[in-house]
XYZ file of C-alpha atoms in Angstrom:
577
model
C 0.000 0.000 0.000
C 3.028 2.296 0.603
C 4.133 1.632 -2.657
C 0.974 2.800 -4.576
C 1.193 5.898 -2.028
C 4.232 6.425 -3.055
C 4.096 6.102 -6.882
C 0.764 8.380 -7.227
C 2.923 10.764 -5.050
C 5.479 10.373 -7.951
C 3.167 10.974 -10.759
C 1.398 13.988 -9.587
C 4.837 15.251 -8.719
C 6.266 15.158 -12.226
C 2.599 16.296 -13.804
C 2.746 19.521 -11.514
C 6.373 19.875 -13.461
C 4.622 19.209 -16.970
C 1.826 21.659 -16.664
C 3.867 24.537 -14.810
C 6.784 23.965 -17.155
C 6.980 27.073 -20.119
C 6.834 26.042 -24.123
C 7.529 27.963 -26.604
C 5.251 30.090 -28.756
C 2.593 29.866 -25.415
C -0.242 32.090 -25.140
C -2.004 33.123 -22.244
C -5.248 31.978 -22.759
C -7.099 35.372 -21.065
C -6.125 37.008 -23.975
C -7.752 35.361 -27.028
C -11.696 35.298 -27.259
C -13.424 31.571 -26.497
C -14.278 30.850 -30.355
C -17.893 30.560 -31.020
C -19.416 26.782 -31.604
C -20.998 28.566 -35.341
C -20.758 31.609 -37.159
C -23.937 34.347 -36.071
C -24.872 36.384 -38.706
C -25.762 39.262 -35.644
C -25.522 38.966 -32.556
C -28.879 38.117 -29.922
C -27.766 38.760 -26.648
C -29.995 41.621 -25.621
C -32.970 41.106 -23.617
C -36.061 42.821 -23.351
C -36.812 45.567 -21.083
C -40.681 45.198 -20.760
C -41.840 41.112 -20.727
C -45.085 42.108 -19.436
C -45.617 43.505 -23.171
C -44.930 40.367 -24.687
C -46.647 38.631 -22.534
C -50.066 41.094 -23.647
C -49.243 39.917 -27.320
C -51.812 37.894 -28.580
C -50.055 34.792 -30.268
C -49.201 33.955 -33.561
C -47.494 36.415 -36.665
C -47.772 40.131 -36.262
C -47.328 41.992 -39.462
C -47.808 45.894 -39.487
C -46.082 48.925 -41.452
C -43.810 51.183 -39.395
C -42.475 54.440 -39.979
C -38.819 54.087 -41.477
C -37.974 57.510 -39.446
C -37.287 55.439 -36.423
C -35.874 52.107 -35.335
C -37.684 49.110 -33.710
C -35.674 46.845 -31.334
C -35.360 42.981 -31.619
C -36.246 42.663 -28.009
C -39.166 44.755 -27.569
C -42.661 45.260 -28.444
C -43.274 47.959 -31.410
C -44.366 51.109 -30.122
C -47.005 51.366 -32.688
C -50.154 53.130 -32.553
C -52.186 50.340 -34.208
C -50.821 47.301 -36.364
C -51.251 48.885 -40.103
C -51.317 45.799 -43.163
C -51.808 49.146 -45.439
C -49.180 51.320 -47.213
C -49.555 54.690 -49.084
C -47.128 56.643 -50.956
C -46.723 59.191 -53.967
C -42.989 59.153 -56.034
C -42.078 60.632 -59.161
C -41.051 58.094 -62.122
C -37.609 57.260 -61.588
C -37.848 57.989 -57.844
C -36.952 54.996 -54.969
C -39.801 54.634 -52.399
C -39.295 53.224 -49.267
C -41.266 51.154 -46.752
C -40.989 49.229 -43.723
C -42.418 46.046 -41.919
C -41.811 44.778 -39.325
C -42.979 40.823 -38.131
C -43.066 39.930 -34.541
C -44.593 37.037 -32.423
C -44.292 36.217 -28.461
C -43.760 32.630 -30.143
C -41.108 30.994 -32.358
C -42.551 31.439 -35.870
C -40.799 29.412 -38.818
C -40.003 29.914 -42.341
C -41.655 33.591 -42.808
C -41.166 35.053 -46.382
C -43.015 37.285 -48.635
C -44.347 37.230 -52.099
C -44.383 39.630 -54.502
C -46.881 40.907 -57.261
C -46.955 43.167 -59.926
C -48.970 46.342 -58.772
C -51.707 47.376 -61.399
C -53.685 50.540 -62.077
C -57.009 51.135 -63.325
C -55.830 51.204 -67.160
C -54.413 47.538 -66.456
C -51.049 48.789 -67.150
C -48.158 47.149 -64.722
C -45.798 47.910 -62.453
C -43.436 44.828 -62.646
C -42.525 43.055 -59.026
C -38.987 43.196 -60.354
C -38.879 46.880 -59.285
C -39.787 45.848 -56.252
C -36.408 44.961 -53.399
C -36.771 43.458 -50.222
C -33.956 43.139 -47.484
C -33.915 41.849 -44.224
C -32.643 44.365 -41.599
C -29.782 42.613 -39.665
C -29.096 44.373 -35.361
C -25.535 45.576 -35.561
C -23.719 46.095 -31.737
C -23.652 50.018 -31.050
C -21.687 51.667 -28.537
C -24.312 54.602 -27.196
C -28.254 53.552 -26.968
C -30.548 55.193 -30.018
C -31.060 58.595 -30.130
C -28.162 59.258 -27.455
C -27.410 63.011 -27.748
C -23.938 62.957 -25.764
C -22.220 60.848 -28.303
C -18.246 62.457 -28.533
C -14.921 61.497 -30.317
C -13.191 60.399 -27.518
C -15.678 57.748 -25.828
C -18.861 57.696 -24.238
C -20.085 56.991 -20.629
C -21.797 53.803 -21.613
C -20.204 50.145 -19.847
C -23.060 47.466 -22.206
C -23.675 47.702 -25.582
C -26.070 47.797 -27.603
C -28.209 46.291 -30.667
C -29.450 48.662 -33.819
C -31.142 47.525 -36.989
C -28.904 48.773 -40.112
C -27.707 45.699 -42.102
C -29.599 45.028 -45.560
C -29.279 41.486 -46.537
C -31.187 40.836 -49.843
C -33.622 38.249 -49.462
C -33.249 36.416 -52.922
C -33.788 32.978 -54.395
C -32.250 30.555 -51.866
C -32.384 33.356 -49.116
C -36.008 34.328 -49.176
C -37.427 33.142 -45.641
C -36.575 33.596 -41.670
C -37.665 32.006 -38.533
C -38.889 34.663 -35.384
C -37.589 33.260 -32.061
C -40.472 34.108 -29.646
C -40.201 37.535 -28.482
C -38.283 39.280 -31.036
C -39.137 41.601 -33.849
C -37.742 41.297 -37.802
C -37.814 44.051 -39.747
C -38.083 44.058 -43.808
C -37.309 46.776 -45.802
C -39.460 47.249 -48.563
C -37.814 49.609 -51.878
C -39.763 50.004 -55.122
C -38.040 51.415 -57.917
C -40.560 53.417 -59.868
C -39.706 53.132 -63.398
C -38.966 56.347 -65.695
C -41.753 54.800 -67.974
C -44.477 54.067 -65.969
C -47.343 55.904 -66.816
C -48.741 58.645 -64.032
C -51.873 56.848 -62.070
C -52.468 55.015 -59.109
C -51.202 51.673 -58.719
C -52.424 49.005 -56.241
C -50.870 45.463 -55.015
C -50.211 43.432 -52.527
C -47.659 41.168 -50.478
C -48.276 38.184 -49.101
C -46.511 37.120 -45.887
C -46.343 33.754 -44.914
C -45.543 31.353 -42.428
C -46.085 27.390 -41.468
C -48.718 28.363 -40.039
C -49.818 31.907 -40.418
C -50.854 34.108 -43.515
C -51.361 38.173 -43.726
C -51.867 40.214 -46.522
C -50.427 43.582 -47.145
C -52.012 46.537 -49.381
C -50.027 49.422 -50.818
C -51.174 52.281 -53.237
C -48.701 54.281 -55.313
C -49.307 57.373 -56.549
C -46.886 58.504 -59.781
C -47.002 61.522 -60.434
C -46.717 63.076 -63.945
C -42.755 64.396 -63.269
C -39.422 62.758 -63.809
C -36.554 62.548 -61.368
C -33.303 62.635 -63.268
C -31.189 59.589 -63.259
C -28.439 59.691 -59.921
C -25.463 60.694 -62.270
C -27.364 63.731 -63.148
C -28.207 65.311 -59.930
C -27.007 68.640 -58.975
C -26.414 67.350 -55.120
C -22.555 66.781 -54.544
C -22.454 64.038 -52.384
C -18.627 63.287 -51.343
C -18.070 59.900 -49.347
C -14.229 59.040 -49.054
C -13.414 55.537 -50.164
C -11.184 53.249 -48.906
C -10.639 50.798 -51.597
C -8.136 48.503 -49.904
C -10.593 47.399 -47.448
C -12.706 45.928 -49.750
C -9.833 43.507 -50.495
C -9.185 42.987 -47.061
C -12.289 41.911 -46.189
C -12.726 38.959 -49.499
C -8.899 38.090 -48.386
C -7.627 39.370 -52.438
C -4.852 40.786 -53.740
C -5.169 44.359 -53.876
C -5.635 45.728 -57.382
C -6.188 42.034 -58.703
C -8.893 41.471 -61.696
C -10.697 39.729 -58.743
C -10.749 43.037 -56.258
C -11.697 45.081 -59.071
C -14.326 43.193 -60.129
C -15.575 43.755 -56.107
C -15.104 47.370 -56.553
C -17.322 47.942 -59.521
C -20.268 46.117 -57.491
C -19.082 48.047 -54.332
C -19.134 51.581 -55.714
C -22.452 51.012 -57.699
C -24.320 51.920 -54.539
C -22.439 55.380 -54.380
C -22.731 56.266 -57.511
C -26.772 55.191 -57.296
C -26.813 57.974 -54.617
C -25.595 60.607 -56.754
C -22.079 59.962 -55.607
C -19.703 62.458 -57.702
C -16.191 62.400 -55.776
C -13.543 59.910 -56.461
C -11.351 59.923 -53.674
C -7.764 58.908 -53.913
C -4.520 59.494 -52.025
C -0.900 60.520 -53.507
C 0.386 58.919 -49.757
C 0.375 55.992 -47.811
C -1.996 55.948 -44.863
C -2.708 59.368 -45.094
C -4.926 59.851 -41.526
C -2.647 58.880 -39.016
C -2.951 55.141 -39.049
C -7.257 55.859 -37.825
C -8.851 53.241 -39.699
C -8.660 49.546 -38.990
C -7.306 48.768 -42.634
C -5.517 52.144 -43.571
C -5.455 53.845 -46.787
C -2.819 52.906 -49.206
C -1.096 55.113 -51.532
C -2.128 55.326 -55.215
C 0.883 56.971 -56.363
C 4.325 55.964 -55.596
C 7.029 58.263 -55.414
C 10.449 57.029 -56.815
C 13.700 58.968 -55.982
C 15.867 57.844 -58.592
C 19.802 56.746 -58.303
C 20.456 60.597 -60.240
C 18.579 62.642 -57.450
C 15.561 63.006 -59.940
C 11.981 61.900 -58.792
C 9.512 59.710 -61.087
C 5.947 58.655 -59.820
C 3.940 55.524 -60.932
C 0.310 56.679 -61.108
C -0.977 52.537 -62.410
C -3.286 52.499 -59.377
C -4.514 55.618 -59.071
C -5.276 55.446 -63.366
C -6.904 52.122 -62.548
C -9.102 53.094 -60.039
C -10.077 56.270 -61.613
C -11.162 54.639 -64.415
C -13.061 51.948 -62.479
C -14.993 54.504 -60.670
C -15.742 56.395 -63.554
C -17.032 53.224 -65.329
C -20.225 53.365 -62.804
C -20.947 56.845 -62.899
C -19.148 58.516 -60.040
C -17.270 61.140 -62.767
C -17.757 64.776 -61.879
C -14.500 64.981 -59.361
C -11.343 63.487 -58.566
C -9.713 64.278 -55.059
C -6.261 63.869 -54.416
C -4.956 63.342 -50.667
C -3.664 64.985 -49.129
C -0.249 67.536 -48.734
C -0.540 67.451 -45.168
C -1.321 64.021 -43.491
C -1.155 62.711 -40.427
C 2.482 63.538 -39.008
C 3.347 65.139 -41.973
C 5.055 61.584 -43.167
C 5.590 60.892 -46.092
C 7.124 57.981 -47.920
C 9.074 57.168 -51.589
C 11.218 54.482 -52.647
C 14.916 55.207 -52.792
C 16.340 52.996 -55.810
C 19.994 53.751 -54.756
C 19.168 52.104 -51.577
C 16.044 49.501 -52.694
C 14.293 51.056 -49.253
C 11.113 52.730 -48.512
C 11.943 56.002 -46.692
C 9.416 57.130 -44.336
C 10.172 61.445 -43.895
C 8.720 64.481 -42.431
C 7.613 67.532 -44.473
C 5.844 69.721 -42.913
C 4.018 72.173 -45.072
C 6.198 75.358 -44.190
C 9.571 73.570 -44.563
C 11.908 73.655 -47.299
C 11.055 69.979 -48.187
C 7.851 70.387 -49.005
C 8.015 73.183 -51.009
C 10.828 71.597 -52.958
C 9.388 68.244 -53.111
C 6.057 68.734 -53.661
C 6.694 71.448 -56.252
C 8.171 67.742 -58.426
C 5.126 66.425 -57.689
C 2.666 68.396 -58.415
C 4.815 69.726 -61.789
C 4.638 66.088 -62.855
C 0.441 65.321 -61.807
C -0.677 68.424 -63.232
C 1.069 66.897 -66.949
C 0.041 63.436 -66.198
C -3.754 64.921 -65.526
C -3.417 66.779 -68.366
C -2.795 63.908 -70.645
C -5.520 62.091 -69.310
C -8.598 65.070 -69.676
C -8.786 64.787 -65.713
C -7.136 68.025 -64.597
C -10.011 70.433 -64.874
C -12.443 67.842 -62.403
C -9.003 67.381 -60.030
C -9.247 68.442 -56.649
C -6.222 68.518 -54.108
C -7.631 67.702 -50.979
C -6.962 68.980 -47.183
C -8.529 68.260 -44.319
C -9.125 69.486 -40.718
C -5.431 70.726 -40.338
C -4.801 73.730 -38.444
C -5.602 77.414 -40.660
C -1.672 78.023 -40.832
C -0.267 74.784 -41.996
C -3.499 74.866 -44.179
C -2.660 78.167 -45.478
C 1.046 77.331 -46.211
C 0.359 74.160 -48.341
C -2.528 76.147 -49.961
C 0.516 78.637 -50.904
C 2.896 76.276 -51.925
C -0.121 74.723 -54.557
C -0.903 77.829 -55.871
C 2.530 78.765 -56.703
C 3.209 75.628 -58.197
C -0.039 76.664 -60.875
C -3.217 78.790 -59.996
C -5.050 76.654 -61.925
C -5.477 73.829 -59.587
C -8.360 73.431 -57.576
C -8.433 73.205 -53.723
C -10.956 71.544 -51.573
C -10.896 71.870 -48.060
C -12.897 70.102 -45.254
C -12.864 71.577 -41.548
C -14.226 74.488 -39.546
C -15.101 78.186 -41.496
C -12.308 80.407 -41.539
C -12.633 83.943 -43.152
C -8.723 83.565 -44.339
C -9.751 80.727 -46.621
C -13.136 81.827 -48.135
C -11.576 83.168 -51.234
C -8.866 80.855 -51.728
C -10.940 77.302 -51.680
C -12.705 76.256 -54.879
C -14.422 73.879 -52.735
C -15.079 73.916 -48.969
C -16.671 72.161 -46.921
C -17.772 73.299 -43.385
C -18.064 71.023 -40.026
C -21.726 70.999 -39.070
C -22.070 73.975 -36.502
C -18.554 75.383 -37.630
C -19.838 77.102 -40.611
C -20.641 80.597 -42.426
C -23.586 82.290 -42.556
C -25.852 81.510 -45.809
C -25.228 84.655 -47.348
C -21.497 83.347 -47.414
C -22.211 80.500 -49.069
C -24.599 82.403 -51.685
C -21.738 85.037 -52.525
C -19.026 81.680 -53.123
C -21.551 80.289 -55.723
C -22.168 83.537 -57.354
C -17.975 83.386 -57.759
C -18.528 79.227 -59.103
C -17.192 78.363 -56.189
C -18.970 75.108 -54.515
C -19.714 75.140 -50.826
C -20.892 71.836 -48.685
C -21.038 70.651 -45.148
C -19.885 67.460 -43.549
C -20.652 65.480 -39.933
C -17.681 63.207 -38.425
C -17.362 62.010 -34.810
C -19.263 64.829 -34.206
C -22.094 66.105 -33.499
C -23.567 63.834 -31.776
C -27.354 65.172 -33.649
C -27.064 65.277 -36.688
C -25.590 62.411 -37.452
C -25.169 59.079 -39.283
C -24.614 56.723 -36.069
C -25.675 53.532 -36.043
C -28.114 54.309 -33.244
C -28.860 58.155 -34.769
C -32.842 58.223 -35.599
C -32.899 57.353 -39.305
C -35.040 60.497 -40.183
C -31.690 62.358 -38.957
C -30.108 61.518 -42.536
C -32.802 62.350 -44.526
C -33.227 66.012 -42.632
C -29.472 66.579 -43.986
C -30.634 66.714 -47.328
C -33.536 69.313 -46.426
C -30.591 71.307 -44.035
C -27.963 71.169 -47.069
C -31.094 73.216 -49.170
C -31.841 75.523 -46.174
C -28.651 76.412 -46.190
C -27.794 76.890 -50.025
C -25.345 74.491 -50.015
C -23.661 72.584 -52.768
C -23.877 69.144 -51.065
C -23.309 66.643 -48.147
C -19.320 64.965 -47.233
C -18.519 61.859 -45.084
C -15.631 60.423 -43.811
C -16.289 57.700 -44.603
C -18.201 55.404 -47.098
C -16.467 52.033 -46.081
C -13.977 52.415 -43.539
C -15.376 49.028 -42.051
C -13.866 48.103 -38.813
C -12.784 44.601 -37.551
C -16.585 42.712 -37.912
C -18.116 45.111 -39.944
C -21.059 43.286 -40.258
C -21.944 42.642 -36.523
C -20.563 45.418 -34.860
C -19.974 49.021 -36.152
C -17.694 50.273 -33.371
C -13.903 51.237 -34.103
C -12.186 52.535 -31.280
C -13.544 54.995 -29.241
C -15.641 56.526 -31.837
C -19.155 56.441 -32.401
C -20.511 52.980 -33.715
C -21.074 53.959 -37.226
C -18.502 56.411 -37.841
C -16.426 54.654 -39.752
C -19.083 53.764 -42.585
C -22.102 53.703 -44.484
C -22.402 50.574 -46.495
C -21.565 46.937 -46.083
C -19.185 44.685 -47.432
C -20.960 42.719 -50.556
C -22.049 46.097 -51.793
C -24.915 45.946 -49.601
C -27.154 49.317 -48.240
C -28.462 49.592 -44.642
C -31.076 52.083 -43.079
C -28.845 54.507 -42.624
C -27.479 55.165 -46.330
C -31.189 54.789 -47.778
C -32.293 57.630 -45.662
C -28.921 59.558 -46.512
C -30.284 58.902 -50.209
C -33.785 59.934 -49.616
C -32.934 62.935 -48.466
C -30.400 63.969 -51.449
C -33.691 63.087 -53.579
C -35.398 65.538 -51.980
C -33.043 68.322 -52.331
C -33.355 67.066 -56.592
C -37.121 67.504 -56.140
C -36.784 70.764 -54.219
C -33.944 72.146 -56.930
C -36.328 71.196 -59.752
C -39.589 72.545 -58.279
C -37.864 75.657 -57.687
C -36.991 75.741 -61.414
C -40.614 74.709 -62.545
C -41.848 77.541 -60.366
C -39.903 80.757 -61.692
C -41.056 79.070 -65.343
C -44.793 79.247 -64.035
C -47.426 81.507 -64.274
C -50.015 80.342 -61.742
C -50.468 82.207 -58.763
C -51.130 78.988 -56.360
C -47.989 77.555 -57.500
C -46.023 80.646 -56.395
C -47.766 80.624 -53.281
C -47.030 77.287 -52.320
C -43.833 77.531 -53.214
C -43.219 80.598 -50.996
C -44.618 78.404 -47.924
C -41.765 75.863 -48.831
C -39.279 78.893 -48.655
C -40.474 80.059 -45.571
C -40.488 76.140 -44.072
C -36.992 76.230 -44.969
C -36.061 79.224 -42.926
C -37.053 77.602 -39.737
């Protein structure tokens, strides 16, 4: 018995060795998330705040139109004033119109799905179901609660998190149905693309929703009016969302600038450009916002300090990608990042040496006067060649007004011809100096400011970053605040809307929009797969307003009928307010 004693003495002696002892390439085991059993395609660990409101729900499917103005929670009960199966809605032709539905049960309901039908009017003529798009709206983790108004750059006061409906995902052949785990809401987005041809009329249909063992029909009226809404690419609205083309490679795990990426791109921009997108944004440096977004910015030109002292610059990406964009529509401007970025660095191969230099030029030193003088010698002539110099921007951004000021000199010099656009707060000093400039939300000029720069051709927009926290385009911002920054980009004469950014997309884009300490949201307005969300539709239906304002206002001074002045003066004086 001693002996057995001793020998299990023995073994747990040299097993306390074996499991204390150090190996190479360990990891402590704190630091590295518990992997997850299945992929989620969102996350569904909220839980409701009011059960006694499920508990009231009668069982079975609930089906009911909601306002797309606001958002509805997986967890909780729609505040609704009454369950609504009827829609009604007047567009131009060629306008999008938008609807919402949202299904709900306080029991599991399976395999949901709508069907489509054309809608018909009283002549019998059609408007196809293929207009018609449906997407299911996927919750996204937000760090501030909806509609929080203390939302900052540097972090909020919040400990949990939070889940917002944003995501589109199409539902399509093979993707067309859902299940409702008891107690949770699904919303459907509902978009019908009113051709240019219709005829003018009323048009009624329905949709059929469907479960196992539920059925609810849905009636919506269109009214088309008798007026056309130019295609996207011919709005006057200059909408300016900076791209970030590399992540889009990133995030299919391709080879940036392969046939495959590219490809990706065309579907991925198609979106922008549907909005009336007209900036291509590109960057002559490498990363050009101090290292801020999870997949950084590359450069699209390389600079190449020859073994003679000379400089020579390879502009293949920044052609290709120029080209790509302007293959979907997005053609009216080019911007080129940016003379003073993050640091000042800057970087160019040194052939003499094989190395990438990293340096600092900051915009008042000799350097960068010298330097960039090459440079922008050499892109003006390459532009030039190309028929891209007149729509060519160089582009600045929220740098302090006297390094501002200095590369603004140092461009000018170099040829007055070029064009300058400038994001950041108003400053008098740069009024007359910026062919384009665009003013921080609540940092800006008075209107009459902005009137007097058009009068000189000079195009004036605002933007909305990290801040403020209202306006915005959070992920837990009230959807009707994107579509008011169309109406506030009329009332204010301005030339159009800029965001940083379209697609900065952050680590799991698709579940959760945070990045940092930022805002959830910030970082972007679309999804990878070149899909939409709330958020970017109501961004969209609010630059179609400012088209339907803009050509009303035309049609007006063209008119001779008193009502239609009148009513027209009401809008005016709506706009004031």
């Amino acid at each position: 018995m001693k002996k057995l004693v001793a020998a299990f003495c023995l073994i747990n002696f040299f097993s306390s060795i074996a499991f204390s002892q150090a190996y190479k390439g360990e990891v402590d085991v704190s630091n590295v998330p518990v992997p997850s059993g299945h992929y989620q395609d969102e996350y569904t660990f909220d839980t409701t705040l009011d059960m006694a409101a499920w508990t009231a729900q009668k069982k079975g499917m609930h089906v009911s139109f909601a306002s797309t103005d606001e958002s509805y929670f997986r967890s909780e009960v729609p505040q609704l004033e009454k369950e609504t199966l009827s829609y009604e809605a007047t567009g131009w032709k060629g306008e999008r119109l938008n609807a919402e539905v949202l299904v709900w049960s306080p029991d599991t309901i399976q395999q949901v799905r709508f069907t489509l039908k054309d809608f018909k009017n009283n002549r019998g003529k059609l408007l196809s179901r293929n207009n018609i798009n449906l997407n299911m709206v996927r919750y996204v983790i937000s760090n501030y609660p909806y509609g929080a108004k203390d939302a900052t750059c540097g972090g909020g006061p919040y400990k949990n998190l939070y889940l917002m409906p944003d995501r589109f995902e199409p539902m399509t052949k093979g993707n067309d149905r859902f299940d409702i785990p008891g107690n949770t809401v699904r919303p459907i987005w509902i978009s019908v693309n009113i051709p240019v041809e219709a005829d003018a009329g009323i048009y009624n249909g329905t949709i059929e929703v469907k479960s196992e063992n539920y059925s609810t029909t849905l009636h919506v009226k269109l009214n088309v009016q008798n007026q056309l809404l130019p295609k996207p690419h011919e709005w006057k609205h200059r909408l300016d969302l900076w791209q970030n083309p590399w992540v889009v490679a990133w995030k299919n795990n391709l080879k940036p600038w392969s046939e495959e990426h590219k490809a990706l791109l065309k579907k991925h921009l198609k979106l922008y450009a549907d909005a009336g997108g007209k900036y291509i944004t590109t960057y002559a440096v490498n990363s050009p916002w101090s290292d801020n977004s999870y997949s950084n910015e590359g450069g699209m030109i390389n600079w190449i300090k020859r073994t003679d002292g000379s400089w020579k610059f390879d502009y293949t990406i920044f052609d290709e990608y120029v080209r790509l964009a302007m293959s979907v529509g997005i053609d009216k401007a080019i911007t080129i990042y940016t003379p003073v970025p993050g640091g000042y660095r800057f970087n160019y191969m040194d052939e003499k040496t094989g190395n990438n230099i990293i340096v600092s030029w900051p915009p008042g030193s000799k350097e960068f006067k010298t330097y960039w003088n090459i440079f922008l010698t050499d892109l003006k002539k390459h532009l030039e060649q190309k028929g891209w110099f007149e729509k060519t921007y160089i582009g600045i951004n929220e740098n302090p007004l006297d390094e501002t000021l200095a590369a603004i000199k140092v461009v000018k010099e170099n040829s007055k011809k070029w064009k300058i656009t400038y994001a950041g707060d108003w400053h008098k000093e740069l009024e007359n100096v910026l062919d384009d400039y665009c003013f921080l939300y609540g940092k800006e000029s008075n209107v009459d400011i902005v009137k007097e720069r058009a009068s000189r051709g000079f195009t004036t927009t605002f933007y909305v970053a990290c801040n403020p926290p209202v306006p915005n385009n959070f992920i837990f911002s009230p959807p009707i605040e994107g579509r008011w920054q169309g109406w506030y980009s009329v009332a204010h004469s301005y030339s159009g809307f800029l965001r940083w950014a379209y697609d900065a997309w952050p680590a799991d884009p698709l579940r959760d929009a945070r990045h940092g300490s930022w805002p959830a949201g910030d970082c972007y307005l679309v999804y990878p797969g070149g899909n939409s969300c709330i958020r970017f539709e109501k961004l969209r239906e609010g630059i179609v307003d400012y088209e339907k304002i803009r050509i009303l206002r035309e049609e007006t001074v063209k008119s001779h009928d008193k009502d239609v002045h009148n009513l027209m003066q009401q809008l005016e004086e709506h706009l004031k307010t």
